[in-house]
């Protein structure tokens, strides 16, 4: 049984659908990349899984449960972790406080143990726990945001453009963390505009154009396709 399954999903904002008739499965332990040009519906797809869009039709199942009508907070409690592209840290809180916000459901020894586990993946944060997140660089804030998300022990991690706006060296650092998460067996949906980067760090890839899925396959298979042709043909069609 797939961890996440979307069937005939159409969703958007207000009265306007952005993604249409999406059929998609995410298997346990895999990293699925979602790529496509600007405006293709990638982020809307992520927000729909989380419950942050207007839902028009279809169904969403997560871990065997129909979550189509559940609010975002219920989906989060079930294990859907979401890292938005912007506004993903509490800038006025310290790194330690940001982590505690992610582990709000934990108390005492459990919270300390989870914090220790997360800091093993993000050791660069150990000496920054008393620093306010808002005073950190963009790359450092992204590390805090990813660490805070993992404090929830999510069954599914959705990363929306984790490399957006970062310098190349910082992008590499972020993807080192993503590879480490993959090695730990986490299930990841990676929304990424930089196709080559996403293809290199994923198992399977979905290509979106015009709010629909234009192509899907293993990342190795998709890497051999001329994506510019896919974008052009679908957009014309």
mmCIF file of C-alpha atoms in Angstrom:
data_model
loop_
_atom_site.group_PDB
_atom_site.id
_atom_site.type_symbol
_atom_site.label_atom_id
_atom_site.label_comp_id
_atom_site.label_asym_id
_atom_site.label_seq_id
_atom_site.Cartn_x
_atom_site.Cartn_y
_atom_site.Cartn_z
ATOM 1 C CA UNK A 1 0.000 0.000 0.000
ATOM 2 C CA UNK A 2 1.343 3.419 -0.999
ATOM 3 C CA UNK A 3 1.928 5.938 1.768
ATOM 4 C CA UNK A 4 0.241 8.717 -0.228
ATOM 5 C CA UNK A 5 -2.301 8.345 -3.019
ATOM 6 C CA UNK A 6 -4.038 11.092 -4.981
ATOM 7 C CA UNK A 7 -6.879 10.084 -7.293
ATOM 8 C CA UNK A 8 -8.429 12.529 -9.771
ATOM 9 C CA UNK A 9 -7.491 15.531 -7.665
ATOM 10 C CA UNK A 10 -8.472 18.996 -8.884
ATOM 11 C CA UNK A 11 -7.691 21.901 -6.561
ATOM 12 C CA UNK A 12 -6.717 25.565 -6.508
ATOM 13 C CA UNK A 13 -7.550 28.838 -4.819
ATOM 14 C CA UNK A 14 -10.964 30.437 -4.444
ATOM 15 C CA UNK A 15 -12.978 29.406 -7.484
ATOM 16 C CA UNK A 16 -9.965 28.865 -9.730
ATOM 17 C CA UNK A 17 -8.547 25.353 -10.197
ATOM 18 C CA UNK A 18 -4.767 25.234 -10.616
ATOM 19 C CA UNK A 19 -4.042 21.500 -10.697
ATOM 20 C CA UNK A 20 -6.381 19.164 -12.556
ATOM 21 C CA UNK A 21 -7.112 15.445 -12.442
ATOM 22 C CA UNK A 22 -3.935 14.493 -10.610
ATOM 23 C CA UNK A 23 -3.297 10.777 -10.092
ATOM 24 C CA UNK A 24 -0.206 10.239 -7.990
ATOM 25 C CA UNK A 25 1.292 7.673 -5.627
ATOM 26 C CA UNK A 26 4.203 8.044 -3.239
ATOM 27 C CA UNK A 27 5.701 4.798 -2.006
ATOM 28 C CA UNK A 28 7.117 4.314 1.474
ATOM 29 C CA UNK A 29 10.797 5.129 1.709
ATOM 30 C CA UNK A 30 11.124 6.733 -1.713
ATOM 31 C CA UNK A 31 12.053 10.259 -2.689
ATOM 32 C CA UNK A 32 9.701 11.615 -5.346
ATOM 33 C CA UNK A 33 10.777 14.760 -7.191
ATOM 34 C CA UNK A 34 8.137 17.069 -8.650
ATOM 35 C CA UNK A 35 9.578 19.342 -11.326
ATOM 36 C CA UNK A 36 8.243 21.710 -13.958
ATOM 37 C CA UNK A 37 8.365 25.319 -15.143
ATOM 38 C CA UNK A 38 7.129 28.264 -13.090
ATOM 39 C CA UNK A 39 3.353 28.225 -12.732
ATOM 40 C CA UNK A 40 3.040 24.519 -13.458
ATOM 41 C CA UNK A 41 1.265 23.787 -10.170
ATOM 42 C CA UNK A 42 4.105 22.179 -8.219
ATOM 43 C CA UNK A 43 3.627 24.166 -5.010
ATOM 44 C CA UNK A 44 -0.155 23.964 -5.335
ATOM 45 C CA UNK A 45 0.171 20.190 -5.426
ATOM 46 C CA UNK A 46 2.165 20.255 -2.182
ATOM 47 C CA UNK A 47 -0.305 22.597 -0.502
ATOM 48 C CA UNK A 48 -3.203 20.409 -1.615
ATOM 49 C CA UNK A 49 -1.685 17.376 0.083
ATOM 50 C CA UNK A 50 -1.274 19.447 3.238
ATOM 51 C CA UNK A 51 -4.814 20.841 3.025
ATOM 52 C CA UNK A 52 -4.108 24.477 2.209
ATOM 53 C CA UNK A 53 -6.038 24.841 -1.064
ATOM 54 C CA UNK A 54 -9.626 24.815 -2.271
ATOM 55 C CA UNK A 55 -10.494 21.211 -3.094
ATOM 56 C CA UNK A 56 -12.800 20.652 -6.050
ATOM 57 C CA UNK A 57 -12.778 16.921 -6.750
ATOM 58 C CA UNK A 58 -10.942 13.652 -6.243
ATOM 59 C CA UNK A 59 -9.554 12.020 -3.123
ATOM 60 C CA UNK A 60 -6.381 11.909 -1.032
ATOM 61 C CA UNK A 61 -5.388 8.884 1.028
ATOM 62 C CA UNK A 62 -2.511 8.906 3.487
ATOM 63 C CA UNK A 63 -1.244 5.815 5.253
ATOM 64 C CA UNK A 64 -4.459 4.015 4.350
ATOM 65 C CA UNK A 65 -6.779 6.775 5.611
ATOM 66 C CA UNK A 66 -8.937 9.096 3.523
ATOM 67 C CA UNK A 67 -7.758 12.579 4.522
ATOM 68 C CA UNK A 68 -9.577 14.493 1.780
ATOM 69 C CA UNK A 69 -11.819 16.395 4.185
ATOM 70 C CA UNK A 70 -9.372 16.725 7.090
ATOM 71 C CA UNK A 71 -7.979 20.155 8.059
ATOM 72 C CA UNK A 72 -4.213 20.810 7.895
ATOM 73 C CA UNK A 73 -3.628 20.313 11.623
ATOM 74 C CA UNK A 74 -5.186 16.840 11.543
ATOM 75 C CA UNK A 75 -3.066 15.872 8.560
ATOM 76 C CA UNK A 76 0.041 17.081 10.381
ATOM 77 C CA UNK A 77 -0.828 14.953 13.403
ATOM 78 C CA UNK A 78 -1.164 11.928 11.125
ATOM 79 C CA UNK A 79 2.410 12.483 9.934
ATOM 80 C CA UNK A 80 2.341 14.806 6.921
ATOM 81 C CA UNK A 81 5.269 17.193 7.388
ATOM 82 C CA UNK A 82 5.455 20.286 5.196
ATOM 83 C CA UNK A 83 8.282 22.771 4.716
ATOM 84 C CA UNK A 84 7.037 25.832 2.790
ATOM 85 C CA UNK A 85 9.336 27.804 0.544
ATOM 86 C CA UNK A 86 9.130 30.963 2.664
ATOM 87 C CA UNK A 87 8.154 31.821 6.233
ATOM 88 C CA UNK A 88 9.383 28.462 7.477
ATOM 89 C CA UNK A 89 11.006 29.559 10.758
ATOM 90 C CA UNK A 90 9.915 31.642 13.744
ATOM 91 C CA UNK A 91 12.384 34.548 13.359
ATOM 92 C CA UNK A 92 11.924 35.992 16.852
ATOM 93 C CA UNK A 93 12.563 32.630 18.532
ATOM 94 C CA UNK A 94 15.933 31.035 19.133
ATOM 95 C CA UNK A 95 17.025 27.891 17.315
ATOM 96 C CA UNK A 96 16.274 25.897 20.473
ATOM 97 C CA UNK A 97 12.794 27.404 20.699
ATOM 98 C CA UNK A 98 12.156 26.669 17.023
ATOM 99 C CA UNK A 99 13.039 23.031 17.623
ATOM 100 C CA UNK A 100 10.776 22.926 20.655
ATOM 101 C CA UNK A 101 7.933 24.310 18.531
ATOM 102 C CA UNK A 102 8.449 21.407 16.138
ATOM 103 C CA UNK A 103 8.402 18.994 19.067
ATOM 104 C CA UNK A 104 5.499 20.657 20.866
ATOM 105 C CA UNK A 105 3.873 17.260 21.371
ATOM 106 C CA UNK A 106 6.902 15.958 23.300
ATOM 107 C CA UNK A 107 7.705 16.517 26.960
ATOM 108 C CA UNK A 108 10.769 16.187 29.181
ATOM 109 C CA UNK A 109 13.044 13.282 28.316
ATOM 110 C CA UNK A 110 11.257 12.612 25.016
ATOM 111 C CA UNK A 111 11.859 16.175 23.855
ATOM 112 C CA UNK A 112 15.520 16.062 24.873
ATOM 113 C CA UNK A 113 16.035 12.719 23.139
ATOM 114 C CA UNK A 114 14.407 13.901 19.913
ATOM 115 C CA UNK A 115 16.431 17.119 19.968
ATOM 116 C CA UNK A 116 19.622 15.098 20.317
ATOM 117 C CA UNK A 117 18.611 12.868 17.398
ATOM 118 C CA UNK A 118 17.846 15.828 15.138
ATOM 119 C CA UNK A 119 21.071 17.630 16.045
ATOM 120 C CA UNK A 120 23.021 14.545 14.977
ATOM 121 C CA UNK A 121 21.759 15.275 11.473
ATOM 122 C CA UNK A 122 22.269 19.030 11.867
ATOM 123 C CA UNK A 123 25.427 19.327 14.013
ATOM 124 C CA UNK A 124 26.070 22.869 12.777
ATOM 125 C CA UNK A 125 23.130 24.011 14.909
ATOM 126 C CA UNK A 126 24.516 22.735 18.219
ATOM 127 C CA UNK A 127 26.487 25.919 18.870
ATOM 128 C CA UNK A 128 23.678 28.163 17.609
ATOM 129 C CA UNK A 129 20.838 27.043 19.865
ATOM 130 C CA UNK A 130 20.644 30.403 21.664
ATOM 131 C CA UNK A 131 20.712 32.459 18.455
ATOM 132 C CA UNK A 132 17.490 33.934 17.104
ATOM 133 C CA UNK A 133 16.572 32.345 13.803
ATOM 134 C CA UNK A 134 15.846 35.709 12.224
ATOM 135 C CA UNK A 135 19.498 36.752 12.557
ATOM 136 C CA UNK A 136 20.779 33.769 10.571
ATOM 137 C CA UNK A 137 21.601 33.523 6.869
ATOM 138 C CA UNK A 138 19.130 32.058 4.408
ATOM 139 C CA UNK A 139 20.948 28.740 4.328
ATOM 140 C CA UNK A 140 21.154 28.557 8.101
ATOM 141 C CA UNK A 141 17.458 29.323 8.430
ATOM 142 C CA UNK A 142 16.713 26.521 5.992
ATOM 143 C CA UNK A 143 18.671 24.133 8.205
ATOM 144 C CA UNK A 144 16.658 25.283 11.223
ATOM 145 C CA UNK A 145 13.416 24.829 9.307
ATOM 146 C CA UNK A 146 14.322 21.303 8.216
ATOM 147 C CA UNK A 147 15.438 20.390 11.730
ATOM 148 C CA UNK A 148 12.213 21.765 13.215
ATOM 149 C CA UNK A 149 10.178 19.720 10.747
ATOM 150 C CA UNK A 150 11.997 16.525 11.706
ATOM 151 C CA UNK A 151 11.186 17.157 15.377
ATOM 152 C CA UNK A 152 7.656 16.068 14.426
ATOM 153 C CA UNK A 153 8.907 12.638 13.282
ATOM 154 C CA UNK A 154 6.803 12.906 10.100
ATOM 155 C CA UNK A 155 5.961 9.853 8.050
ATOM 156 C CA UNK A 156 6.061 12.031 4.916
ATOM 157 C CA UNK A 157 8.345 15.027 4.376
ATOM 158 C CA UNK A 158 7.240 17.565 1.737
ATOM 159 C CA UNK A 159 9.970 20.065 0.832
ATOM 160 C CA UNK A 160 8.794 22.982 -1.305
ATOM 161 C CA UNK A 161 11.726 24.487 -3.229
ATOM 162 C CA UNK A 162 14.303 23.931 -0.451
ATOM 163 C CA UNK A 163 17.094 25.457 -2.566
ATOM 164 C CA UNK A 164 15.233 28.607 -3.623
ATOM 165 C CA UNK A 165 17.273 31.792 -3.228
ATOM 166 C CA UNK A 166 20.353 30.046 -1.848
ATOM 167 C CA UNK A 167 23.937 30.384 -3.078
ATOM 168 C CA UNK A 168 25.351 27.277 -4.814
ATOM 169 C CA UNK A 169 27.442 26.200 -1.807
ATOM 170 C CA UNK A 170 24.422 26.415 0.463
ATOM 171 C CA UNK A 171 22.326 24.483 -2.040
ATOM 172 C CA UNK A 172 24.863 21.670 -1.814
ATOM 173 C CA UNK A 173 24.621 21.699 1.979
ATOM 174 C CA UNK A 174 20.841 21.477 1.839
ATOM 175 C CA UNK A 175 20.998 18.534 -0.545
ATOM 176 C CA UNK A 176 23.540 16.790 1.642
ATOM 177 C CA UNK A 177 20.894 16.858 4.361
ATOM 178 C CA UNK A 178 18.245 15.597 1.961
ATOM 179 C CA UNK A 179 20.505 12.707 0.961
ATOM 180 C CA UNK A 180 21.064 11.926 4.645
ATOM 181 C CA UNK A 181 17.296 11.867 5.183
ATOM 182 C CA UNK A 182 16.941 9.522 2.206
ATOM 183 C CA UNK A 183 19.611 7.244 3.671
ATOM 184 C CA UNK A 184 17.564 7.074 6.872
ATOM 185 C CA UNK A 185 14.623 5.706 4.881
ATOM 186 C CA UNK A 186 12.409 8.783 5.064
ATOM 187 C CA UNK A 187 9.648 9.260 2.503
ATOM 188 C CA UNK A 188 10.183 12.590 0.754
ATOM 189 C CA UNK A 189 8.315 14.662 -1.823
ATOM 190 C CA UNK A 190 10.766 17.157 -3.272
ATOM 191 C CA UNK A 191 9.259 20.140 -5.082
ATOM 192 C CA UNK A 192 12.035 21.671 -7.137
ATOM 193 C CA UNK A 193 12.365 24.101 -10.033
ATOM 194 C CA UNK A 194 15.964 23.080 -10.716
ATOM 195 C CA UNK A 195 15.293 19.869 -12.607
ATOM 196 C CA UNK A 196 18.850 18.536 -12.794
ATOM 197 C CA UNK A 197 19.321 18.879 -9.055
ATOM 198 C CA UNK A 198 16.033 17.128 -8.313
ATOM 199 C CA UNK A 199 16.726 14.289 -10.741
ATOM 200 C CA UNK A 200 20.098 13.645 -9.143
ATOM 201 C CA UNK A 201 18.686 13.398 -5.617
ATOM 202 C CA UNK A 202 15.488 11.389 -6.092
ATOM 203 C CA UNK A 203 14.257 7.921 -6.973
ATOM 204 C CA UNK A 204 11.285 8.831 -9.124
ATOM 205 C CA UNK A 205 10.199 12.043 -10.839
ATOM 206 C CA UNK A 206 6.916 13.637 -11.844
ATOM 207 C CA UNK A 207 6.950 16.415 -14.443
ATOM 208 C CA UNK A 208 4.122 18.955 -14.185
ATOM 209 C CA UNK A 209 3.081 21.347 -16.931
ATOM 210 C CA UNK A 210 -0.025 23.518 -16.920
ATOM 211 C CA UNK A 211 -1.397 22.010 -13.723
ATOM 212 C CA UNK A 212 -1.281 18.453 -14.999
ATOM 213 C CA UNK A 213 1.178 15.585 -14.845
ATOM 214 C CA UNK A 214 2.927 15.480 -18.212
ATOM 215 C CA UNK A 215 5.449 12.735 -17.510
ATOM 216 C CA UNK A 216 6.397 10.309 -14.771
ATOM 217 C CA UNK A 217 9.106 7.693 -14.394
ATOM 218 C CA UNK A 218 12.238 6.805 -12.539
ATOM 219 C CA UNK A 219 14.570 9.766 -12.185
ATOM 220 C CA UNK A 220 17.066 7.973 -14.403
ATOM 221 C CA UNK A 221 14.444 7.575 -17.135
ATOM 222 C CA UNK A 222 13.283 11.186 -16.903
ATOM 223 C CA UNK A 223 16.870 12.452 -16.977
ATOM 224 C CA UNK A 224 17.178 11.067 -20.516
ATOM 225 C CA UNK A 225 14.162 13.033 -21.780
ATOM 226 C CA UNK A 226 14.393 16.464 -23.411
ATOM 227 C CA UNK A 227 12.249 18.254 -20.839
ATOM 228 C CA UNK A 228 12.092 21.444 -22.883
ATOM 229 C CA UNK A 229 10.233 19.487 -25.548
ATOM 230 C CA UNK A 230 7.824 18.127 -22.944
ATOM 231 C CA UNK A 231 7.157 21.630 -21.598
ATOM 232 C CA UNK A 232 6.591 23.041 -25.099
ATOM 233 C CA UNK A 233 4.381 20.255 -26.439
ATOM 234 C CA UNK A 234 2.120 20.124 -23.410
ATOM 235 C CA UNK A 235 1.800 23.893 -23.105
ATOM 236 C CA UNK A 236 0.809 24.090 -26.791
ATOM 237 C CA UNK A 237 -1.638 21.227 -26.408
#
